[in-house]
Amino acid sequence: MKNNTLRHKATAISPANIAFIKYWGKKDPKLNIPFNDSISMNLSGCSTKTVVEYDPTFRNDLVIVNGTEVKDDKRKRVVDFLDIIRKMAGKKWFAKVVSDNNFPSDAGIASSASAFSALALAGSRAIGLELPPRKLSILARLGSGSACRSVFDGFSIWKKGSGNNSSYAVAFAKPNFWNLVDIVAVVDAGTKKASSTEGHEAATTSPYFKTRLNELKKRIPALKKAFLARDFGKFGELVEEEAISLHVAAMTSRPPIFYWNKGTLEVMETVFGLRERGIPAYFTMDAGPNVHIICLDEDSKRVNLALKKLQFVKFTIINRPGKGTMLLK
Ligand code: PMV
């Protein structure tokens, strides 16, 4: 029986993250360089576990996601990413990649962030590279922009930078800095209609896109300040404003992209209602219909109960600030 070193095998686990300030639009689509900084929290309840094994005798790359071999574009994205790692390591070995999510893929719960950060760590370690966190963040970004923020524990900021070596995430606050809870209200667990890649491509065609970037000049420092002061009311307002801003840009791009559905609106109205009843809760969404409700730990049970009663909510996932990308023995 060969040991793991000889088998060039490694396993990593990595969280999805929810962005409070979002990455939307690519300045450099090949390198995934964004137009603006973004800020996120890792999700303790949504992760991807990935095993990568290289073998000089393999004749091709094999990619299995959630028990099914993936083909075409999805496979190509993984193979292209493995090619980057192989180039870094100076090796030409093919790999077997087995990846499993503990949450629905492609439903706007940032499966690409957890997937590519886990693949970056497992793929680089298995081939013999020991990347420091910044380099790992840069590598993960090349797979999927938002993946660069999953590397660090707790809360991260992705500094947009201006090129490959200056665009990476850094830790912003440890998981225990603030007892925030993110409850994902899943209103549709199927594949979303437009991918985030399509959304990024269309973003700059929105006449609102420039205004959004201008607004971010104020919103980013304001959100950082509210976060560091643990001012939940102010923080929540900014998180919601930011989510609406992304979706307005998406809805007004050419072609227009509507990620929201009936369930999304039902949840948004419920969140407004909770606030009217004195329960502080705020919503945000990524490129999909599912809604992330941000609240404080002490209110999370009541918020979760209110969400689970809704007609269009299939189930909820409760997340606390989670750990970053890790190797598993
Ligand atoms: O990393 P991508 O290419 O899947 O883009 C993610 C985009 C959003 O989830 C909508 C926003 C974000 O910053 O996570």
Short mmCIF file of C-alpha atoms and ligand atoms in Angstrom, two decimals:
data_model
loop_
_atom_site.label_atom_id
_atom_site.label_comp_id
_atom_site.label_asym_id
_atom_site.label_seq_id
_atom_site.Cartn_x
_atom_site.Cartn_y
_atom_site.Cartn_z
CA MET A 1 0.00 0.00 0.00
CA LYS A 2 1.54 3.31 -1.08
CA ASN A 3 1.40 6.16 1.41
CA ASN A 4 -0.22 9.53 0.61
CA THR A 5 3.05 11.28 -0.24
CA LEU A 6 3.93 8.67 -2.82
CA ARG A 7 0.39 8.76 -4.11
CA HIS A 8 0.48 12.57 -4.46
CA LYS A 9 -2.88 12.88 -2.78
CA ALA A 10 -4.39 15.58 -0.55
CA THR A 11 -7.83 16.44 0.85
CA ALA A 12 -9.03 19.93 1.68
CA ILE A 13 -12.23 21.41 3.04
CA SER A 14 -13.30 24.98 2.38
CA PRO A 15 -16.31 27.15 3.16
CA ALA A 16 -18.59 29.13 0.91
CA ASN A 17 -18.76 32.80 1.81
CA ILE A 18 -21.39 35.51 1.73
CA ALA A 19 -20.27 38.91 0.52
CA PHE A 20 -21.47 41.99 2.39
CA ILE A 21 -19.77 44.11 -0.29
CA LYS A 22 -19.97 42.24 -3.58
CA TYR A 23 -17.67 41.46 -6.46
CA TRP A 24 -19.62 42.24 -9.63
CA GLY A 25 -17.96 42.81 -13.00
CA LYS A 26 -14.42 41.87 -14.04
CA LYS A 27 -11.77 44.39 -15.01
CA ASP A 28 -9.71 41.48 -16.31
CA PRO A 29 -11.92 38.47 -17.13
CA LYS A 30 -9.00 36.10 -17.61
CA LEU A 31 -7.36 36.83 -14.26
CA ASN A 32 -10.61 37.60 -12.40
CA ILE A 33 -9.48 41.07 -11.37
CA PRO A 34 -12.48 42.96 -9.96
CA PHE A 35 -13.51 46.61 -10.25
CA ASN A 36 -13.91 46.98 -6.49
CA ASP A 37 -12.81 45.56 -3.12
CA SER A 38 -15.25 43.11 -1.51
CA ILE A 39 -15.91 41.96 2.06
CA SER A 40 -17.29 38.60 3.17
CA MET A 41 -17.98 36.12 5.94
CA ASN A 42 -17.19 32.41 5.66
CA LEU A 43 -20.20 30.16 6.15
CA SER A 44 -19.80 27.49 8.82
CA GLY A 45 -22.63 25.36 7.39
CA CYS A 46 -21.78 25.37 3.66
CA SER A 47 -18.57 23.71 2.60
CA THR A 48 -16.88 21.68 -0.11
CA LYS A 49 -14.57 18.74 0.54
CA THR A 50 -12.18 17.94 -2.28
CA VAL A 51 -9.72 15.10 -2.77
CA VAL A 52 -7.07 15.50 -5.46
CA GLU A 53 -4.82 12.64 -6.52
CA TYR A 54 -2.17 12.95 -9.20
CA ASP A 55 -0.71 9.85 -10.75
CA PRO A 56 1.97 9.78 -13.47
CA THR A 57 0.19 6.74 -14.93
CA PHE A 58 -3.22 8.48 -15.37
CA ARG A 59 -4.05 9.13 -19.04
CA ASN A 60 -6.50 11.99 -18.43
CA ASP A 61 -8.06 14.19 -15.74
CA LEU A 62 -11.17 12.78 -14.10
CA VAL A 63 -13.52 15.14 -12.27
CA ILE A 64 -16.32 13.87 -10.04
CA VAL A 65 -18.64 16.36 -8.32
CA ASN A 66 -21.29 15.18 -5.87
CA GLY A 67 -20.90 11.62 -7.11
CA THR A 68 -21.23 12.33 -10.85
CA GLU A 69 -18.48 12.65 -13.44
CA VAL A 70 -18.57 16.16 -14.88
CA LYS A 71 -17.99 16.84 -18.56
CA ASP A 72 -17.83 19.73 -21.05
CA ASP A 73 -17.51 23.31 -19.74
CA LYS A 74 -17.54 22.39 -16.07
CA ARG A 75 -14.75 19.85 -16.57
CA LYS A 76 -12.79 22.30 -18.70
CA ARG A 77 -12.89 24.89 -15.92
CA VAL A 78 -11.35 22.39 -13.49
CA VAL A 79 -8.81 21.10 -16.05
CA ASP A 80 -7.73 24.69 -16.89
CA PHE A 81 -7.26 25.32 -13.18
CA LEU A 82 -5.24 22.11 -12.74
CA ASP A 83 -3.09 23.27 -15.68
CA ILE A 84 -2.19 26.43 -13.72
CA ILE A 85 -1.16 24.27 -10.74
CA ARG A 86 0.78 21.85 -12.97
CA LYS A 87 2.62 24.79 -14.56
CA MET A 88 3.50 26.20 -11.11
CA ALA A 89 4.85 22.79 -10.06
CA GLY A 90 6.54 21.98 -13.37
CA LYS A 91 4.77 18.60 -13.56
CA LYS A 92 2.51 17.14 -16.22
CA TRP A 93 0.66 14.52 -14.17
CA PHE A 94 -3.07 14.04 -14.67
CA ALA A 95 -5.37 14.03 -11.67
CA LYS A 96 -8.50 12.53 -10.20
CA VAL A 97 -10.59 15.18 -8.46
CA VAL A 98 -13.47 14.15 -6.21
CA SER A 99 -15.47 17.02 -4.78
CA ASP A 100 -18.56 17.02 -2.57
CA ASN A 101 -20.70 19.93 -1.39
CA ASN A 102 -22.82 19.72 1.73
CA PHE A 103 -25.26 22.25 0.21
CA PRO A 104 -27.07 22.60 -3.14
CA SER A 105 -24.65 23.50 -5.96
CA ASP A 106 -25.29 26.34 -8.41
CA ALA A 107 -28.08 27.87 -6.33
CA GLY A 108 -26.44 31.14 -5.49
CA ILE A 109 -24.73 29.75 -2.40
CA ALA A 110 -21.31 30.43 -3.89
CA SER A 111 -20.42 26.81 -4.63
CA SER A 112 -17.62 28.05 -6.89
CA ALA A 113 -15.98 29.87 -3.94
CA SER A 114 -15.80 26.78 -1.73
CA ALA A 115 -15.03 24.52 -4.70
CA PHE A 116 -12.07 26.47 -6.10
CA SER A 117 -10.55 27.33 -2.72
CA ALA A 118 -10.69 23.64 -1.72
CA LEU A 119 -9.29 22.63 -5.13
CA ALA A 120 -6.51 25.24 -4.85
CA LEU A 121 -5.32 23.82 -1.53
CA ALA A 122 -5.79 20.09 -2.26
CA GLY A 123 -4.48 20.44 -5.83
CA SER A 124 -1.37 22.39 -4.86
CA ARG A 125 -0.51 20.25 -1.81
CA ALA A 126 -0.98 16.96 -3.64
CA ILE A 127 1.51 18.02 -6.31
CA GLY A 128 4.05 19.06 -3.67
CA LEU A 129 3.54 22.85 -3.46
CA GLU A 130 3.30 24.54 -0.05
CA LEU A 131 1.70 27.88 -0.79
CA PRO A 132 1.56 30.62 1.85
CA PRO A 133 -1.98 32.01 2.43
CA ARG A 134 -1.58 34.99 0.10
CA LYS A 135 -0.39 32.80 -2.78
CA LEU A 136 -3.22 30.36 -2.06
CA SER A 137 -5.70 33.25 -2.20
CA ILE A 138 -4.26 34.38 -5.55
CA LEU A 139 -4.45 30.83 -6.93
CA ALA A 140 -8.04 30.36 -5.71
CA ARG A 141 -9.00 33.68 -7.35
CA LEU A 142 -7.88 32.36 -10.73
CA GLY A 143 -10.49 29.59 -10.40
CA SER A 144 -13.32 31.79 -9.19
CA GLY A 145 -12.91 35.36 -7.96
CA SER A 146 -14.89 34.99 -4.74
CA ALA A 147 -12.88 31.85 -3.83
CA CYS A 148 -9.93 34.04 -2.80
CA ARG A 149 -11.98 35.22 0.22
CA SER A 150 -12.69 31.69 1.52
CA VAL A 151 -9.04 31.04 2.42
CA PHE A 152 -8.99 32.95 5.73
CA ASP A 153 -10.90 32.23 8.96
CA GLY A 154 -13.93 34.42 9.71
CA PHE A 155 -14.26 37.65 7.74
CA SER A 156 -12.12 38.68 4.74
CA ILE A 157 -11.47 41.62 2.47
CA TRP A 158 -10.46 41.07 -1.13
CA LYS A 159 -8.25 43.95 -2.19
CA LYS A 160 -8.96 44.44 -5.87
CA GLY A 161 -5.31 45.19 -6.74
CA SER A 162 -4.24 45.89 -10.29
CA GLY A 163 -2.72 42.64 -11.52
CA ASN A 164 -2.29 38.97 -10.69
CA ASN A 165 0.10 39.47 -7.77
CA SER A 166 -1.72 42.36 -6.10
CA SER A 167 -5.30 41.04 -6.18
CA TYR A 168 -5.92 38.79 -3.16
CA ALA A 169 -7.87 38.58 0.08
CA VAL A 170 -6.65 39.24 3.60
CA ALA A 171 -8.22 38.42 6.96
CA PHE A 172 -10.47 41.24 8.20
CA ALA A 173 -11.71 39.81 11.53
CA LYS A 174 -11.61 36.49 13.35
CA PRO A 175 -14.76 34.31 13.50
CA ASN A 176 -15.44 35.28 17.13
CA PHE A 177 -15.25 39.03 16.44
CA TRP A 178 -19.02 39.27 16.00
CA ASN A 179 -21.77 36.70 16.65
CA LEU A 180 -23.47 37.23 13.30
CA VAL A 181 -25.69 34.50 11.91
CA ASP A 182 -26.44 34.03 8.22
CA ILE A 183 -29.59 32.01 7.61
CA VAL A 184 -29.90 30.94 3.99
CA ALA A 185 -33.54 30.69 2.96
CA VAL A 186 -33.48 28.26 0.04
CA VAL A 187 -36.38 29.06 -2.28
CA ASP A 188 -34.95 27.19 -5.25
CA ALA A 189 -32.28 24.50 -4.95
CA GLY A 190 -32.00 23.95 -8.72
CA THR A 191 -29.41 25.36 -11.10
CA LYS A 192 -29.72 29.10 -11.50
CA LYS A 193 -30.80 30.60 -14.81
CA ALA A 194 -27.73 32.75 -15.43
CA SER A 195 -24.30 31.92 -14.03
CA SER A 196 -22.29 34.51 -12.13
CA THR A 197 -19.84 34.43 -15.07
CA GLU A 198 -22.62 35.64 -17.39
CA GLY A 199 -23.58 38.26 -14.81
CA HIS A 200 -20.01 39.56 -14.52
CA GLU A 201 -19.78 39.78 -18.31
CA ALA A 202 -22.99 41.75 -18.63
CA ALA A 203 -22.35 43.99 -15.59
CA THR A 204 -20.56 46.83 -17.34
CA THR A 205 -23.39 47.15 -19.90
CA SER A 206 -25.70 48.45 -17.16
CA PRO A 207 -26.03 52.24 -17.22
CA TYR A 208 -26.15 51.98 -13.41
CA PHE A 209 -22.77 50.20 -13.14
CA LYS A 210 -20.67 53.41 -12.96
CA THR A 211 -22.99 54.89 -10.36
CA ARG A 212 -22.65 51.71 -8.33
CA LEU A 213 -18.84 51.98 -8.37
CA ASN A 214 -19.11 55.60 -7.24
CA GLU A 215 -21.48 54.66 -4.43
CA LEU A 216 -19.01 51.99 -3.28
CA LYS A 217 -16.40 54.66 -2.58
CA LYS A 218 -18.57 55.65 0.38
CA ARG A 219 -20.32 52.37 1.11
CA ILE A 220 -17.13 50.34 1.64
CA PRO A 221 -15.58 52.58 4.34
CA ALA A 222 -19.02 53.04 5.96
CA LEU A 223 -19.59 49.28 6.12
CA LYS A 224 -16.10 48.64 7.54
CA LYS A 225 -16.73 51.27 10.22
CA ALA A 226 -20.13 49.85 11.19
CA PHE A 227 -18.67 46.34 11.28
CA LEU A 228 -15.71 47.28 13.48
CA ALA A 229 -18.05 49.21 15.83
CA ARG A 230 -20.46 46.22 15.82
CA ASP A 231 -23.24 48.67 14.92
CA PHE A 232 -25.71 46.07 13.62
CA GLY A 233 -28.44 48.52 12.50
CA LYS A 234 -26.07 50.56 10.35
CA PHE A 235 -24.21 47.47 9.13
CA GLY A 236 -27.43 45.70 8.11
CA GLU A 237 -28.72 48.74 6.22
CA LEU A 238 -25.51 48.88 4.18
CA VAL A 239 -25.54 45.12 3.51
CA GLU A 240 -29.08 45.36 2.15
CA GLU A 241 -28.33 48.47 0.11
CA GLU A 242 -25.35 46.68 -1.45
CA ALA A 243 -27.37 43.58 -2.36
CA ILE A 244 -30.05 45.71 -4.03
CA SER A 245 -27.33 47.63 -5.89
CA LEU A 246 -25.88 44.41 -7.38
CA HIS A 247 -29.31 43.22 -8.47
CA VAL A 248 -30.25 46.58 -9.99
CA ALA A 249 -27.03 46.40 -12.02
CA ALA A 250 -27.95 42.84 -13.10
CA MET A 251 -31.56 43.74 -13.97
CA THR A 252 -30.47 46.75 -16.04
CA SER A 253 -27.61 45.06 -17.90
CA ARG A 254 -27.90 43.87 -21.50
CA PRO A 255 -29.23 41.24 -21.57
CA PRO A 256 -31.07 41.90 -18.30
CA ILE A 257 -30.67 39.22 -15.64
CA PHE A 258 -33.36 38.63 -13.03
CA TYR A 259 -32.10 36.33 -10.29
CA TRP A 260 -35.07 36.98 -7.99
CA ASN A 261 -38.20 34.85 -8.02
CA LYS A 262 -41.48 34.85 -6.05
CA GLY A 263 -39.78 33.20 -3.09
CA THR A 264 -37.02 35.83 -3.03
CA LEU A 265 -39.63 38.59 -2.74
CA GLU A 266 -41.61 36.67 -0.13
CA VAL A 267 -38.47 36.43 2.03
CA MET A 268 -37.55 40.10 1.50
CA GLU A 269 -41.04 41.17 2.63
CA THR A 270 -40.78 38.92 5.67
CA VAL A 271 -37.47 40.54 6.62
CA PHE A 272 -39.10 44.01 6.39
CA GLY A 273 -41.92 42.67 8.58
CA LEU A 274 -39.49 41.29 11.18
CA ARG A 275 -37.88 44.72 11.47
CA GLU A 276 -41.31 46.34 11.93
CA ARG A 277 -41.79 43.95 14.87
CA GLY A 278 -38.48 45.09 16.35
CA ILE A 279 -36.36 42.10 15.25
CA PRO A 280 -33.22 43.33 13.51
CA ALA A 281 -32.62 41.20 10.40
CA TYR A 282 -31.34 42.17 6.97
CA PHE A 283 -31.19 40.36 3.63
CA THR A 284 -28.57 39.90 0.96
CA MET A 285 -28.36 37.63 -2.08
CA ASP A 286 -25.68 36.57 -4.50
CA ALA A 287 -26.21 35.65 -8.14
CA GLY A 288 -29.25 33.50 -7.45
CA PRO A 289 -32.76 33.55 -5.97
CA ASN A 290 -31.90 32.29 -2.49
CA VAL A 291 -31.80 34.84 0.29
CA HIS A 292 -29.22 35.17 3.06
CA ILE A 293 -30.72 36.71 6.18
CA ILE A 294 -28.16 38.29 8.47
CA CYS A 295 -29.10 38.61 12.13
CA LEU A 296 -27.57 38.45 15.59
CA ASP A 297 -27.24 35.14 17.41
CA GLU A 298 -29.86 36.07 20.02
CA ASP A 299 -32.52 36.59 17.31
CA SER A 300 -31.59 33.69 15.06
CA LYS A 301 -34.16 31.19 16.40
CA ARG A 302 -37.07 33.59 15.92
CA VAL A 303 -35.84 34.63 12.47
CA ASN A 304 -35.41 31.00 11.41
CA LEU A 305 -38.93 30.10 12.60
CA ALA A 306 -40.43 33.00 10.65
CA LEU A 307 -38.59 31.94 7.50
CA LYS A 308 -39.48 28.25 7.75
CA LYS A 309 -43.20 29.10 7.81
CA LEU A 310 -43.08 30.72 4.38
CA GLN A 311 -44.78 29.18 1.37
CA PHE A 312 -41.76 29.29 -0.93
CA VAL A 313 -38.98 28.47 1.55
CA LYS A 314 -37.94 24.84 1.02
CA PHE A 315 -35.42 24.74 3.87
CA THR A 316 -32.99 26.96 5.71
CA ILE A 317 -29.26 26.61 6.42
CA ILE A 318 -27.88 28.26 9.55
CA ASN A 319 -24.35 29.60 9.34
CA ARG A 320 -22.03 31.27 11.80
CA PRO A 321 -18.68 32.85 10.89
CA GLY A 322 -16.68 29.85 9.70
CA LYS A 323 -13.11 28.67 9.41
CA GLY A 324 -11.14 29.14 6.20
CA THR A 325 -9.67 26.57 3.81
CA MET A 326 -8.01 23.64 5.61
CA LEU A 327 -6.20 20.42 4.81
CA LEU A 328 -7.72 17.22 6.16
CA LYS A 329 -5.46 14.40 7.20
O1 PMV B 1 -16.68 34.16 -7.83
P1 PMV B 1 -17.81 34.30 -8.82
O2 PMV B 1 -17.30 34.50 -10.22
O3 PMV B 1 -18.78 33.16 -8.73
O4 PMV B 1 -18.63 35.61 -8.47
C1 PMV B 1 -19.35 35.78 -7.29
C2 PMV B 1 -20.28 36.92 -7.40
C3 PMV B 1 -21.21 37.16 -6.23
O5 PMV B 1 -21.40 35.98 -5.48
C4 PMV B 1 -22.55 37.61 -6.76
C5 PMV B 1 -20.70 38.26 -5.31
C6 PMV B 1 -19.56 37.92 -4.40
O6 PMV B 1 -18.76 38.82 -4.15
O7 PMV B 1 -19.49 36.80 -3.88
#
